[in-house]
Coordinates of C-alpha atoms and ligand atoms in Angstrom, one line a residue:
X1 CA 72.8 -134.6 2.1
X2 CA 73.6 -130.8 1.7
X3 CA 71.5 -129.3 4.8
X4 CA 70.2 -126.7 2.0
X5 CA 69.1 -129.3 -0.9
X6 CA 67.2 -131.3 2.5
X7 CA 65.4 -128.2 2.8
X8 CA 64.5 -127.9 -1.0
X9 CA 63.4 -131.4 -0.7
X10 CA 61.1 -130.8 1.9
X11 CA 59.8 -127.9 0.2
X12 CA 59.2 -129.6 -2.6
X13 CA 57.2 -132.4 -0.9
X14 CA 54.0 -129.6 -1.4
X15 CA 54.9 -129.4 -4.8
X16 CA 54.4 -133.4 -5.2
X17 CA 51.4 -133.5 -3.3
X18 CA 50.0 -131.1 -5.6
X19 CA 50.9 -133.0 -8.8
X20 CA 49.8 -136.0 -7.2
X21 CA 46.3 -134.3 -7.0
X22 CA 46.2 -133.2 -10.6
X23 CA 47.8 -136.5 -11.8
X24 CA 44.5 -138.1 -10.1
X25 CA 42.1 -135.3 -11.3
X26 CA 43.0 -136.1 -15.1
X27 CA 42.8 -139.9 -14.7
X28 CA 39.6 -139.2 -13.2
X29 CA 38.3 -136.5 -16.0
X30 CA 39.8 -139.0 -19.1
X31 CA 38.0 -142.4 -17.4
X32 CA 35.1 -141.7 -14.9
X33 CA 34.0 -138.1 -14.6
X34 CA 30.5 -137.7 -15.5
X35 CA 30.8 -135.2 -19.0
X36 CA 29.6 -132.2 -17.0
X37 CA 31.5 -132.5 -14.1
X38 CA 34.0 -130.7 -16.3
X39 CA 33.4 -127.1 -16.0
X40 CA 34.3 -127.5 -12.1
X41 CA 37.2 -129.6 -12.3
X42 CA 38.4 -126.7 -15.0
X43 CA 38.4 -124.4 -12.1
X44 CA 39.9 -126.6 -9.4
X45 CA 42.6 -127.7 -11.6
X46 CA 43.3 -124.3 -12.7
X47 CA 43.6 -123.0 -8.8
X48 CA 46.3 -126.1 -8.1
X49 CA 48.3 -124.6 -10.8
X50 CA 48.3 -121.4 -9.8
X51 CA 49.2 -123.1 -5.9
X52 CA 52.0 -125.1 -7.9
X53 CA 53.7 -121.9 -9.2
X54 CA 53.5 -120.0 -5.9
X55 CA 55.0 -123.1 -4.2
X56 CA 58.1 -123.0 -6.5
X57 CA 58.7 -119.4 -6.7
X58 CA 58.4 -119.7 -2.5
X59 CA 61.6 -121.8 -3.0
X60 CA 63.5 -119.6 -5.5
X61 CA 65.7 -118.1 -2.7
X62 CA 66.4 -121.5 -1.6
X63 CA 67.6 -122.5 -4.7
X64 CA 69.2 -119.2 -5.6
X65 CA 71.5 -120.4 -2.5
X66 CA 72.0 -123.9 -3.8
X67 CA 73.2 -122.8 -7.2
X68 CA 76.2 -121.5 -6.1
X69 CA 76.8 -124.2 -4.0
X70 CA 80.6 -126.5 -4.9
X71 CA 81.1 -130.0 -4.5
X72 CA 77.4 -131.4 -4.7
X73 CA 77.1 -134.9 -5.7
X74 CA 75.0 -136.1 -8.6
X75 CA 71.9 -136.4 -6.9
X76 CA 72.1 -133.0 -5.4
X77 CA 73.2 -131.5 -8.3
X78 CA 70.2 -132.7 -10.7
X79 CA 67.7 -131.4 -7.9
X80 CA 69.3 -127.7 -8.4
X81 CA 69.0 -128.1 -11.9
X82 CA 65.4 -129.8 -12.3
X83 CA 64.2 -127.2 -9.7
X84 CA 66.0 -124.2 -11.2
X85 CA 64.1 -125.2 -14.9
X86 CA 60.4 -125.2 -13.6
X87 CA 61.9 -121.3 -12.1
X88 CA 63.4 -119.9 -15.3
X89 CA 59.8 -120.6 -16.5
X90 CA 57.5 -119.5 -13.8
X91 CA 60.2 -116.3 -12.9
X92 CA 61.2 -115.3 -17.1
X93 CA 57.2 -115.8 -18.1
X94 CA 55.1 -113.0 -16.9
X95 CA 51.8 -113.7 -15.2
X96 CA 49.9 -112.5 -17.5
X97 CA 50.9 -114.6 -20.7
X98 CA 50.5 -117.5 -18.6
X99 CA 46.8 -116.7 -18.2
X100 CA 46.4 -115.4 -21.8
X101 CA 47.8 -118.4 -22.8
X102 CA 45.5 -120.8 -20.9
X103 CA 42.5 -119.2 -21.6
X104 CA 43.0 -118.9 -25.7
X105 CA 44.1 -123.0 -25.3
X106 CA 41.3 -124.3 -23.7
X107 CA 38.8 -121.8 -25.8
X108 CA 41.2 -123.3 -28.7
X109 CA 40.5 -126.8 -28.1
X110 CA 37.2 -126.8 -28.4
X111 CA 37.2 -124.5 -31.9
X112 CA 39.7 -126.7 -33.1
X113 CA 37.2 -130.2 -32.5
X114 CA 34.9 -128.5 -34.5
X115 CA 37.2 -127.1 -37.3
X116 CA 38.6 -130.8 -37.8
X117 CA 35.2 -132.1 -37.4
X118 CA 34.0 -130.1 -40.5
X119 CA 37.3 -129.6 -42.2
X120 CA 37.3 -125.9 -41.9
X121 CA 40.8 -124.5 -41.0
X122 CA 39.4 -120.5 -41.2
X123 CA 37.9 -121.1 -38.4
X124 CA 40.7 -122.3 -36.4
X125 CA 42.9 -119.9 -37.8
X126 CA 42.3 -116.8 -35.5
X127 CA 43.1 -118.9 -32.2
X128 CA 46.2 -120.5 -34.0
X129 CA 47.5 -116.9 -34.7
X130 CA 47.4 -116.1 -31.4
X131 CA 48.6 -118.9 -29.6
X132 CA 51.8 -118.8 -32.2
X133 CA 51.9 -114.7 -31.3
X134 CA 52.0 -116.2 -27.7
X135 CA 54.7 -118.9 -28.0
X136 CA 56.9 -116.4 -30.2
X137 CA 56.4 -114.2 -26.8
X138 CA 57.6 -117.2 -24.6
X139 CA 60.6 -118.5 -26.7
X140 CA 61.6 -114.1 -26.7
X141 CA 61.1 -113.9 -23.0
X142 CA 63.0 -117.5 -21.9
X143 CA 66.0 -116.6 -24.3
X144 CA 67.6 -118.8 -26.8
X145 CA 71.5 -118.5 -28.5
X146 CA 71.0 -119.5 -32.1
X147 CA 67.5 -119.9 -32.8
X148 CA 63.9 -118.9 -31.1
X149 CA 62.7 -122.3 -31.0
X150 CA 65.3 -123.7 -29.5
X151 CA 63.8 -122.4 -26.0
X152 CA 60.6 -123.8 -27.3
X153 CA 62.1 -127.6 -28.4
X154 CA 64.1 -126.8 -24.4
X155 CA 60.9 -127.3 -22.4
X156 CA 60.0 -130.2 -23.8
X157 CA 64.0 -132.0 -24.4
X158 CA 66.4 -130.3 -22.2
X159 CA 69.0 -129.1 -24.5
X160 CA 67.5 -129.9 -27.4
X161 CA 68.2 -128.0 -30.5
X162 CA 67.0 -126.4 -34.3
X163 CA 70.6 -127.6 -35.2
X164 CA 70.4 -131.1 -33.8
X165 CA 66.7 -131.9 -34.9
X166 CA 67.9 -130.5 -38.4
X167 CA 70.6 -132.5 -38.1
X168 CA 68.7 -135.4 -37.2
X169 CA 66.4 -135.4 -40.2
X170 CA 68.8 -135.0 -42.2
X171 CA 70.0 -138.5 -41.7
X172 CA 67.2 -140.1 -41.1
X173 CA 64.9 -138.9 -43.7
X174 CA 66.4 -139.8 -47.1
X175 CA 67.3 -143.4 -45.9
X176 CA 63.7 -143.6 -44.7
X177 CA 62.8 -142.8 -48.1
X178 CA 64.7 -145.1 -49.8
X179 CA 63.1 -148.3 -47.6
X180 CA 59.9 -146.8 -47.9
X181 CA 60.1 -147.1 -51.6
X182 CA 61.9 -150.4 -51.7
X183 CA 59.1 -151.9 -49.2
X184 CA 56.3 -150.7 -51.5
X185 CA 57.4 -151.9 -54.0
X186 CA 58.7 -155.3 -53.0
X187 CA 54.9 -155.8 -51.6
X188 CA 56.2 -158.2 -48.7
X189 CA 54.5 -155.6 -46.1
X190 CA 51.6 -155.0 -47.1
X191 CA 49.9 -152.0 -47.4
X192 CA 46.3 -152.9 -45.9
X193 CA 45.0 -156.1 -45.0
X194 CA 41.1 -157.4 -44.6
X195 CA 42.0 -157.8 -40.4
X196 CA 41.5 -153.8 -40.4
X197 CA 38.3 -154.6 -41.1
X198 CA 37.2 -157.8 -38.7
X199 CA 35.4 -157.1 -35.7
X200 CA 36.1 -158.3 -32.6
X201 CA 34.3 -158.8 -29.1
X202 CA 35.2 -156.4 -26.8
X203 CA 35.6 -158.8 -23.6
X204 CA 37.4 -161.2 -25.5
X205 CA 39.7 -158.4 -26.4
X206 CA 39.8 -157.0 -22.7
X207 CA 40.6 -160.7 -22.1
X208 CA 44.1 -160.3 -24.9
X209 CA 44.5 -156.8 -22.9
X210 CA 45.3 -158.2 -19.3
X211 CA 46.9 -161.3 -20.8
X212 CA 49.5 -159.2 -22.5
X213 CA 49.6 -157.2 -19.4
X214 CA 50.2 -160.3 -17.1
X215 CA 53.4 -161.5 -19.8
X216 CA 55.1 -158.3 -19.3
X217 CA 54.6 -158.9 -15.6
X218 CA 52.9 -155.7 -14.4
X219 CA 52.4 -155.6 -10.8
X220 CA 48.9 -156.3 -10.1
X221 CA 49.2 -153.8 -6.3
X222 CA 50.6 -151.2 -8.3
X223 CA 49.1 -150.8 -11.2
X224 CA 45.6 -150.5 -13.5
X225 CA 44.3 -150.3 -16.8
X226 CA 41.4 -148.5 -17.9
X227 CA 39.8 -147.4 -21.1
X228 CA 39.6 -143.8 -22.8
X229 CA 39.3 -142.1 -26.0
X230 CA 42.8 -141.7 -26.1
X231 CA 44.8 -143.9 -24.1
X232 CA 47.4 -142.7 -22.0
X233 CA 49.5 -143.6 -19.2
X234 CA 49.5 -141.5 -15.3
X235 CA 52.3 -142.6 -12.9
X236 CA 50.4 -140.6 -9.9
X237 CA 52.9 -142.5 -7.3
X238 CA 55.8 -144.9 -7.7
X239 CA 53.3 -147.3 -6.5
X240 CA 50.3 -146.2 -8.2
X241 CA 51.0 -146.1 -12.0
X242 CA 47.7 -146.3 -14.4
X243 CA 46.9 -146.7 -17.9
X244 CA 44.1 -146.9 -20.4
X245 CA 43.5 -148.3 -23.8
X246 CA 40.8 -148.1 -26.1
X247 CA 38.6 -150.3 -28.0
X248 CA 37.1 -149.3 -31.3
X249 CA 35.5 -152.6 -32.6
X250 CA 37.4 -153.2 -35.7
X251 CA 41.1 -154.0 -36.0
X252 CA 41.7 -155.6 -33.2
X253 CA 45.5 -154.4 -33.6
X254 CA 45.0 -150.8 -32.6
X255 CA 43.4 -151.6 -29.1
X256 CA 46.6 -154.3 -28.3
X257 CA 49.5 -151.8 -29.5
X258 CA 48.3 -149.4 -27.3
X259 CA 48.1 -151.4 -24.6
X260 CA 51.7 -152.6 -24.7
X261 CA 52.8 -149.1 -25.6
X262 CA 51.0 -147.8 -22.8
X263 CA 52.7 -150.1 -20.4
X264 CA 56.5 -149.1 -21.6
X265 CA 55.4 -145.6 -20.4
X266 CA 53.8 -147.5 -17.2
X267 CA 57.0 -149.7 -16.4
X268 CA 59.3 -147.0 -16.5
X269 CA 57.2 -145.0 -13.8
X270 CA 57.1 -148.1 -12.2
X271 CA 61.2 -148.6 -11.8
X272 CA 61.8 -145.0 -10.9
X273 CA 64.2 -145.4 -7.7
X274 CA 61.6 -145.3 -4.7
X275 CA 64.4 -143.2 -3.1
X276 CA 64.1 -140.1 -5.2
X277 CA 60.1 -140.6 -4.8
X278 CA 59.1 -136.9 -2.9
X279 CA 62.3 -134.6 -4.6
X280 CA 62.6 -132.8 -7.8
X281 CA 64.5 -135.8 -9.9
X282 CA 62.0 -138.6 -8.4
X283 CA 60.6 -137.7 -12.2
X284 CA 60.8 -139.3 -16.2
X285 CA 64.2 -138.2 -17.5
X286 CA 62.0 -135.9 -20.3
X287 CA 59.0 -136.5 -23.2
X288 CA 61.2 -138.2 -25.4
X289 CA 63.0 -140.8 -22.7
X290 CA 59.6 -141.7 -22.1
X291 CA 58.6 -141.9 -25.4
X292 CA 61.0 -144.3 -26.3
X293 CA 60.2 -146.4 -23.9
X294 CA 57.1 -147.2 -25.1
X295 CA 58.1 -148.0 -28.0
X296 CA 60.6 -149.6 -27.4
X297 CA 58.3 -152.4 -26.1
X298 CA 55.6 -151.5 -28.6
X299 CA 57.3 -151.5 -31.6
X300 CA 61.0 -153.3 -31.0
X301 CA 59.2 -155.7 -28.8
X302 CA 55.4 -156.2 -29.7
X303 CA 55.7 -155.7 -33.2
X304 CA 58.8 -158.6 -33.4
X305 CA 59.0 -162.0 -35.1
X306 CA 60.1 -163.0 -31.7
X307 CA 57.2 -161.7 -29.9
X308 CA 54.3 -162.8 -32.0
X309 CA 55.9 -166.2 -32.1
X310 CA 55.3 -166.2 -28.1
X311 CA 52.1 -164.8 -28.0
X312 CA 50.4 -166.3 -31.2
X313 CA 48.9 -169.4 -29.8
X314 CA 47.1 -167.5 -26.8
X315 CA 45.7 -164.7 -29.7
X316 CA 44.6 -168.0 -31.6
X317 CA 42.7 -169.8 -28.7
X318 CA 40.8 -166.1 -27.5
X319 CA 40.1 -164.5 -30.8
X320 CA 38.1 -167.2 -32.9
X321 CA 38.3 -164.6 -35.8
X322 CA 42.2 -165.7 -36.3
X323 CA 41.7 -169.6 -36.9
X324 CA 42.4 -168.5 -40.6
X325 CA 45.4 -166.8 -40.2
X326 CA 48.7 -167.8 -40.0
X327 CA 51.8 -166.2 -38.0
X328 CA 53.2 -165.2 -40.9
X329 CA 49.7 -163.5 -42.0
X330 CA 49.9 -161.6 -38.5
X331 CA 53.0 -160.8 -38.6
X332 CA 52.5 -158.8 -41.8
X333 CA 49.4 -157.2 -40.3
X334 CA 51.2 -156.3 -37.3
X335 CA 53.7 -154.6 -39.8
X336 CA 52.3 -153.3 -42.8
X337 CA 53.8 -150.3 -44.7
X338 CA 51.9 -147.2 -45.8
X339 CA 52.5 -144.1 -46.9
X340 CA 49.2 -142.0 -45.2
X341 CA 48.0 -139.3 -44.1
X342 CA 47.0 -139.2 -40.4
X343 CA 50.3 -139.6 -38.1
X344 CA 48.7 -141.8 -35.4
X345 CA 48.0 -144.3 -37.7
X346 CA 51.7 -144.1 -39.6
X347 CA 53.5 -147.5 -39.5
X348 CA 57.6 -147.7 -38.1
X349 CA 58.8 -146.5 -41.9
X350 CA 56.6 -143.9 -42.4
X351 CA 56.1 -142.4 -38.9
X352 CA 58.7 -139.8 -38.6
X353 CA 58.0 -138.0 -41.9
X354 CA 54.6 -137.1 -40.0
X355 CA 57.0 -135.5 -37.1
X356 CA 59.4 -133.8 -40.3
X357 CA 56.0 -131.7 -40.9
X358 CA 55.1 -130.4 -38.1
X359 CA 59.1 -129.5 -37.0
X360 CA 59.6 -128.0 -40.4
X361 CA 56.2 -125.8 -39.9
X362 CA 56.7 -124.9 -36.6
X363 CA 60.1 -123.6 -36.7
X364 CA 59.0 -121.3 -39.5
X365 CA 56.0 -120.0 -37.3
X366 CA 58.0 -119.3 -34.2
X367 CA 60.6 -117.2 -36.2
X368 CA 57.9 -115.8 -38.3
X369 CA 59.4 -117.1 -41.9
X370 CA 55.7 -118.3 -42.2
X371 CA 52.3 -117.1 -41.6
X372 CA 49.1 -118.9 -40.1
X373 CA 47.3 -119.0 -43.2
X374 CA 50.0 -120.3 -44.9
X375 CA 49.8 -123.6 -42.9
X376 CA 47.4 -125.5 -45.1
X377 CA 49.4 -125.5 -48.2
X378 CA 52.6 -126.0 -47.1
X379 CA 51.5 -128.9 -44.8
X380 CA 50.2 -130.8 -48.0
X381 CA 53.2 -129.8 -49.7
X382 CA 55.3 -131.0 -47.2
X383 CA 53.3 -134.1 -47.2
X384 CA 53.8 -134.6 -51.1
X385 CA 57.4 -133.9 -50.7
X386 CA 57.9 -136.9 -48.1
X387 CA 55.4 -139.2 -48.7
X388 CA 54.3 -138.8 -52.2
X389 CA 50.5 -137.8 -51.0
X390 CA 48.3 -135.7 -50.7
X391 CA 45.7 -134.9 -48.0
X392 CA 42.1 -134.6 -49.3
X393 CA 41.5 -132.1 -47.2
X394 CA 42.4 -130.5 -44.0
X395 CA 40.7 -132.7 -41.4
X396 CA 43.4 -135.3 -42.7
X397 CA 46.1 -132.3 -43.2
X398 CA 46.9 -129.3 -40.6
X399 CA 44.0 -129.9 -38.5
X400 CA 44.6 -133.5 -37.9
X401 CA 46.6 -133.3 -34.2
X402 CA 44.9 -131.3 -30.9
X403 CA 49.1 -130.1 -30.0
X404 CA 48.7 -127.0 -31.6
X405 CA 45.4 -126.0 -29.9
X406 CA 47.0 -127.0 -26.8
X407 CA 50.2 -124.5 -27.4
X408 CA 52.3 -127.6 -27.1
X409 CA 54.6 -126.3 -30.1
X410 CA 58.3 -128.0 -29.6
X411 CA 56.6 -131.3 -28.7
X412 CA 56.8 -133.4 -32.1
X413 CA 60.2 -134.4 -32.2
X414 CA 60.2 -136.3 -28.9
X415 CA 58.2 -138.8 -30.9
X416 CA 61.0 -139.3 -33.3
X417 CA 63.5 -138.8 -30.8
X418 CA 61.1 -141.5 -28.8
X419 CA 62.1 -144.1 -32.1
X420 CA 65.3 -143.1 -32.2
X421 CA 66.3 -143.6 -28.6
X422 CA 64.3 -147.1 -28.6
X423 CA 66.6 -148.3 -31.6
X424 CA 69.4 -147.4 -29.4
X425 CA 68.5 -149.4 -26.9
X426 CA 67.9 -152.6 -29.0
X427 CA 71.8 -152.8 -30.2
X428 CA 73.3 -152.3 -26.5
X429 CA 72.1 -155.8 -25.5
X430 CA 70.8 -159.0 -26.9
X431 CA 66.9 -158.5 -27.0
X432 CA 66.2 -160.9 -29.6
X433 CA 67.1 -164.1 -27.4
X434 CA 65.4 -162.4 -24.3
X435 CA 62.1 -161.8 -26.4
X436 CA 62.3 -165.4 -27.4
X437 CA 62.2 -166.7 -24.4
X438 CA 59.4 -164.5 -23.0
X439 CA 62.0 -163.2 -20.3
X440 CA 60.7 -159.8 -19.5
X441 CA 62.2 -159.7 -16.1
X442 CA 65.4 -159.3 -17.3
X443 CA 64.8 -156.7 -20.3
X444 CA 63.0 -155.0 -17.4
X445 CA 66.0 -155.2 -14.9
X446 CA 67.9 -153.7 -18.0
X447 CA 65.6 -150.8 -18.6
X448 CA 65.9 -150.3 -15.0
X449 CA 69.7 -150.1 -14.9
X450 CA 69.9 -147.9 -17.8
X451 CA 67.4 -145.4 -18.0
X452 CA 64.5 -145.7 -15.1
X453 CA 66.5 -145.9 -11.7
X454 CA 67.9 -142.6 -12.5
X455 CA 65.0 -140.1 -12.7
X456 CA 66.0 -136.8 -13.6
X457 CA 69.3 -137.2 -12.1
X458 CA 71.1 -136.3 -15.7
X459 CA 70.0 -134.3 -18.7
X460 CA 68.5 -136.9 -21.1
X461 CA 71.5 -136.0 -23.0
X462 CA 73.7 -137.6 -20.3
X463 CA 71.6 -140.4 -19.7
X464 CA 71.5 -141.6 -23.1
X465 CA 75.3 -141.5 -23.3
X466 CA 75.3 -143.1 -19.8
X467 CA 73.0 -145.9 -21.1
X468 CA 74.2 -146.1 -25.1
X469 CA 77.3 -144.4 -25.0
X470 CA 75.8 -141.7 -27.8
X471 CA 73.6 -138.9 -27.7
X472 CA 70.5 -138.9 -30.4
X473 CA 71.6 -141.7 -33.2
X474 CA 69.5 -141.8 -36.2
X475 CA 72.1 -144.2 -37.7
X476 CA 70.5 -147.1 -35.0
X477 CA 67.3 -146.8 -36.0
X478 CA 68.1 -146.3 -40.1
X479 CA 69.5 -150.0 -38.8
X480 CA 66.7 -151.2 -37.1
X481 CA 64.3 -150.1 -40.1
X482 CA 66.8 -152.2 -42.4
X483 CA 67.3 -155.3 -40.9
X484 CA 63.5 -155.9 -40.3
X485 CA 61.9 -154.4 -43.6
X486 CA 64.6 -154.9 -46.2
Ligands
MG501 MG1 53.3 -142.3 -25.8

């Protein structure tokens, strides 16, 4: 290896240690802290921040160096570019909106529980003004070519543009439209079910949890499952990858999708080449590579014919409730079709009209065609456009997703991108059979190939052509959607 890119390398081994520390810190806060051991790990988590950023600019020389460097190979060169990413930000941001901006956010958060709570957006409004007055600042002060957001949608997708996510919809949406309608109104999905409502033992369900855990063949030495609010997934070392899921009672459906999605986030941490562990590209590819790996095994995988076929008499012989129901009852729980209002509960067909809403809003905010107060009305507008309803208020409308309050604005069309991506996948190989046949290994040793070996070696752009031969194809999952609704 380039004597220079060792040096970045070893440099960077600080930077890992650090994340490694506040990957731990939020498993920790989200599972086991006791509630008021949160006003200190605030501050400690803050401080690591501030000792992550001084750690990369301590390498910006370094890598200054290494960007004029010819004749790296592919390794090499991903580490200059990873690296000289997290510097554009922490050298193009000034100091001070870093810290405006994380003190307004977590202020925000906590406003914005108690806005949805009571269904008052006037009283989120002031924060969200200023965190969009903030993020209008960023996108100004990282630079963009065509459009402001584009730096924005950039931090989250590398690359990523206004044009290709308008693009994208444009595709996608009207054909989503026309199954929607056609399922609806053909009634073989349905569009609620009584399972919703059965209740089911929570250690029995722990008990469906690891079993479903066990099939996909998670490593026991390397990896756990939790619970939290809202389940997520931390890959704190190659070896050490955790998730969490959640159990709410009722509809026993929620806690088991979770899990499985969880662990398509958890196996590609776990398949990241051990080789690139401690450098810059030893990291997920970006949100939306991720993202589609989790559904790719939730929804491609779990939510199959295939899958439920393989699973069904286990789910019989542990949940007594389902001695009444047959596969094909399941099945159409598993997959029912409804046009609603809260995104996290949106089925396959109906999902990325949630993500249209938010994109279409957001873009208008950050080039200032819109104004904050504006947001309530043209978010149930939107809403009726799409989906033909209408929130009942704004609990279930603008206020329904913490992103905002956050400043994660340019983070909603990984999710789509996420389906879009997982489609992808699903025509470069014969899943179906594989499924069948409960042979996760080699799916796995696919994935692996494809997408998780590589890190951050190559834009995601690159690594989807590497692994499909395409960049982002709606068309796929317009496919997908057909073949297994219509
Ligand atoms: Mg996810």
């Amino acid at each position: 290896m380039n004597p220079l890119i060792e040096e970045i390398n070893s440099k960077y081994r600080r930077i890992k240690a650090i994340s490694h520390a506040q990957a731990l810190l939020r498993w920790d806060l989200e599972t086991y802290m006791p509630p008021k051991g949160a006003s200190a790990r605030g501050v400690a988590s803050a401080e690591l921040s501030v000792m992550e950023q001084e750690t990369y600019l301590s390498i910006a020389p370094l890598v200054d160096r290494a960007q004029e460097l010819k004749d790296l190979n592919d390794v090499e060169r991903g580490i200059v570019r990873v690296v000289g990413r997290e510097l554009k930000y922490y050298t193009a941001i000034p100091p001070e909106v870093v810290k405006e901006l994380s003190q307004i956010t977590s202020e925000a958060s906590v406003v914005w529980r108690q806005a949805r709570r009571e269904s008052q957006f006037h009283k989120f409004k002031s924060y969200l003004e200023k965190i969009v007055e903030l993020e209008r600042t960023i996108a100004e002060k990282l630079g963009y070519k065509e459009h402001p957001y584009d730096a924005l949608l950039d931090r989250y997708e590398e690359g990523l543009t206004v044009k290709e996510v308008d693009s994208l919809y444009q595709e996608l949406l009207p054909s989503s439209k026309e199954i929607m309608e056609k399922v609806v109104a053909e009634g073989r999905f349905p569009s609620s079910h009584e399972l919703e409502e059965v209740r089911y033992d929570v250690e029995e369900m722990r008990g469906v949890n690891v079993f479903l855990t066990e099939l996909l063949g998670m490593p026991k030495d390397r990896f756990r499952m939790d619970v939290s609010t809202h389940p997520f997934t931390t890959g704190i070392a190659v070896d050490d990858v955790r998730i969490t899921t959640r159990y709410e009672g009722k509809d026993f459906r929620a806690t088991m999708f979770s899990t499985i999605h969880e662990s398509g986030h958890a196996i590609y941490e776990l398949q990241l080449d051990p080789k690139l562990e401690y450098t810059p590209v030893g990291n997920a590819a970006s949100y939306a590579i991720h993202e589609s790996q989790s559904r790719f095994w939730e929804n491609v995988i779990g939510r199959s014919a295939q899958f439920l076929q393989l699973i069904y008499p286990e789910l019989k012989s542990r949940l007594s409730f389902l001695s009444r129901y047959s596969l094909e009852d399941l099945y159409r729980y598993f997959n029912m079709v409804r046009p609603s209002p809260i995104r996290v509960d949106a089925d396959e067909v109906t999902y990325n009209f949630h993500t249209a809403v938010r994109y279409e809003l957001e873009k208008k905010l950050i080039s200032g065609d819109m104004s904050v107060s504006d947001v309530p009305s043209a978010w149930d507008d939107l809403m009726e456009k799409f989906l033909g309803i209408r929130p009942k208020n704004d609990s279930e409308g603008c206020l329904q997703d913490g992103h905002w309050s956050g400043g994660s604005f340019g983070y909603f069309p990984s999710y789509t991108l996420g389906n879009v991506i997982a489609a992808q996948l699903k025509y470069t190989f014969n899943l179906e059979e594989k499924v069948r046949m409960g042979d996760f290994n080699s799916i796995k040793e696919f994935l692996r190939e494809k997408v998780h070996r590589w890190g951050s070696i190559y834009p995601p752009k690159e690594l989807l052509r590497r692994a499909t031969g395409r960049e982002y194809d709606p068309s796929s999952l317009i496919k997908y959607l057909r073949e297994k609704y219509l």
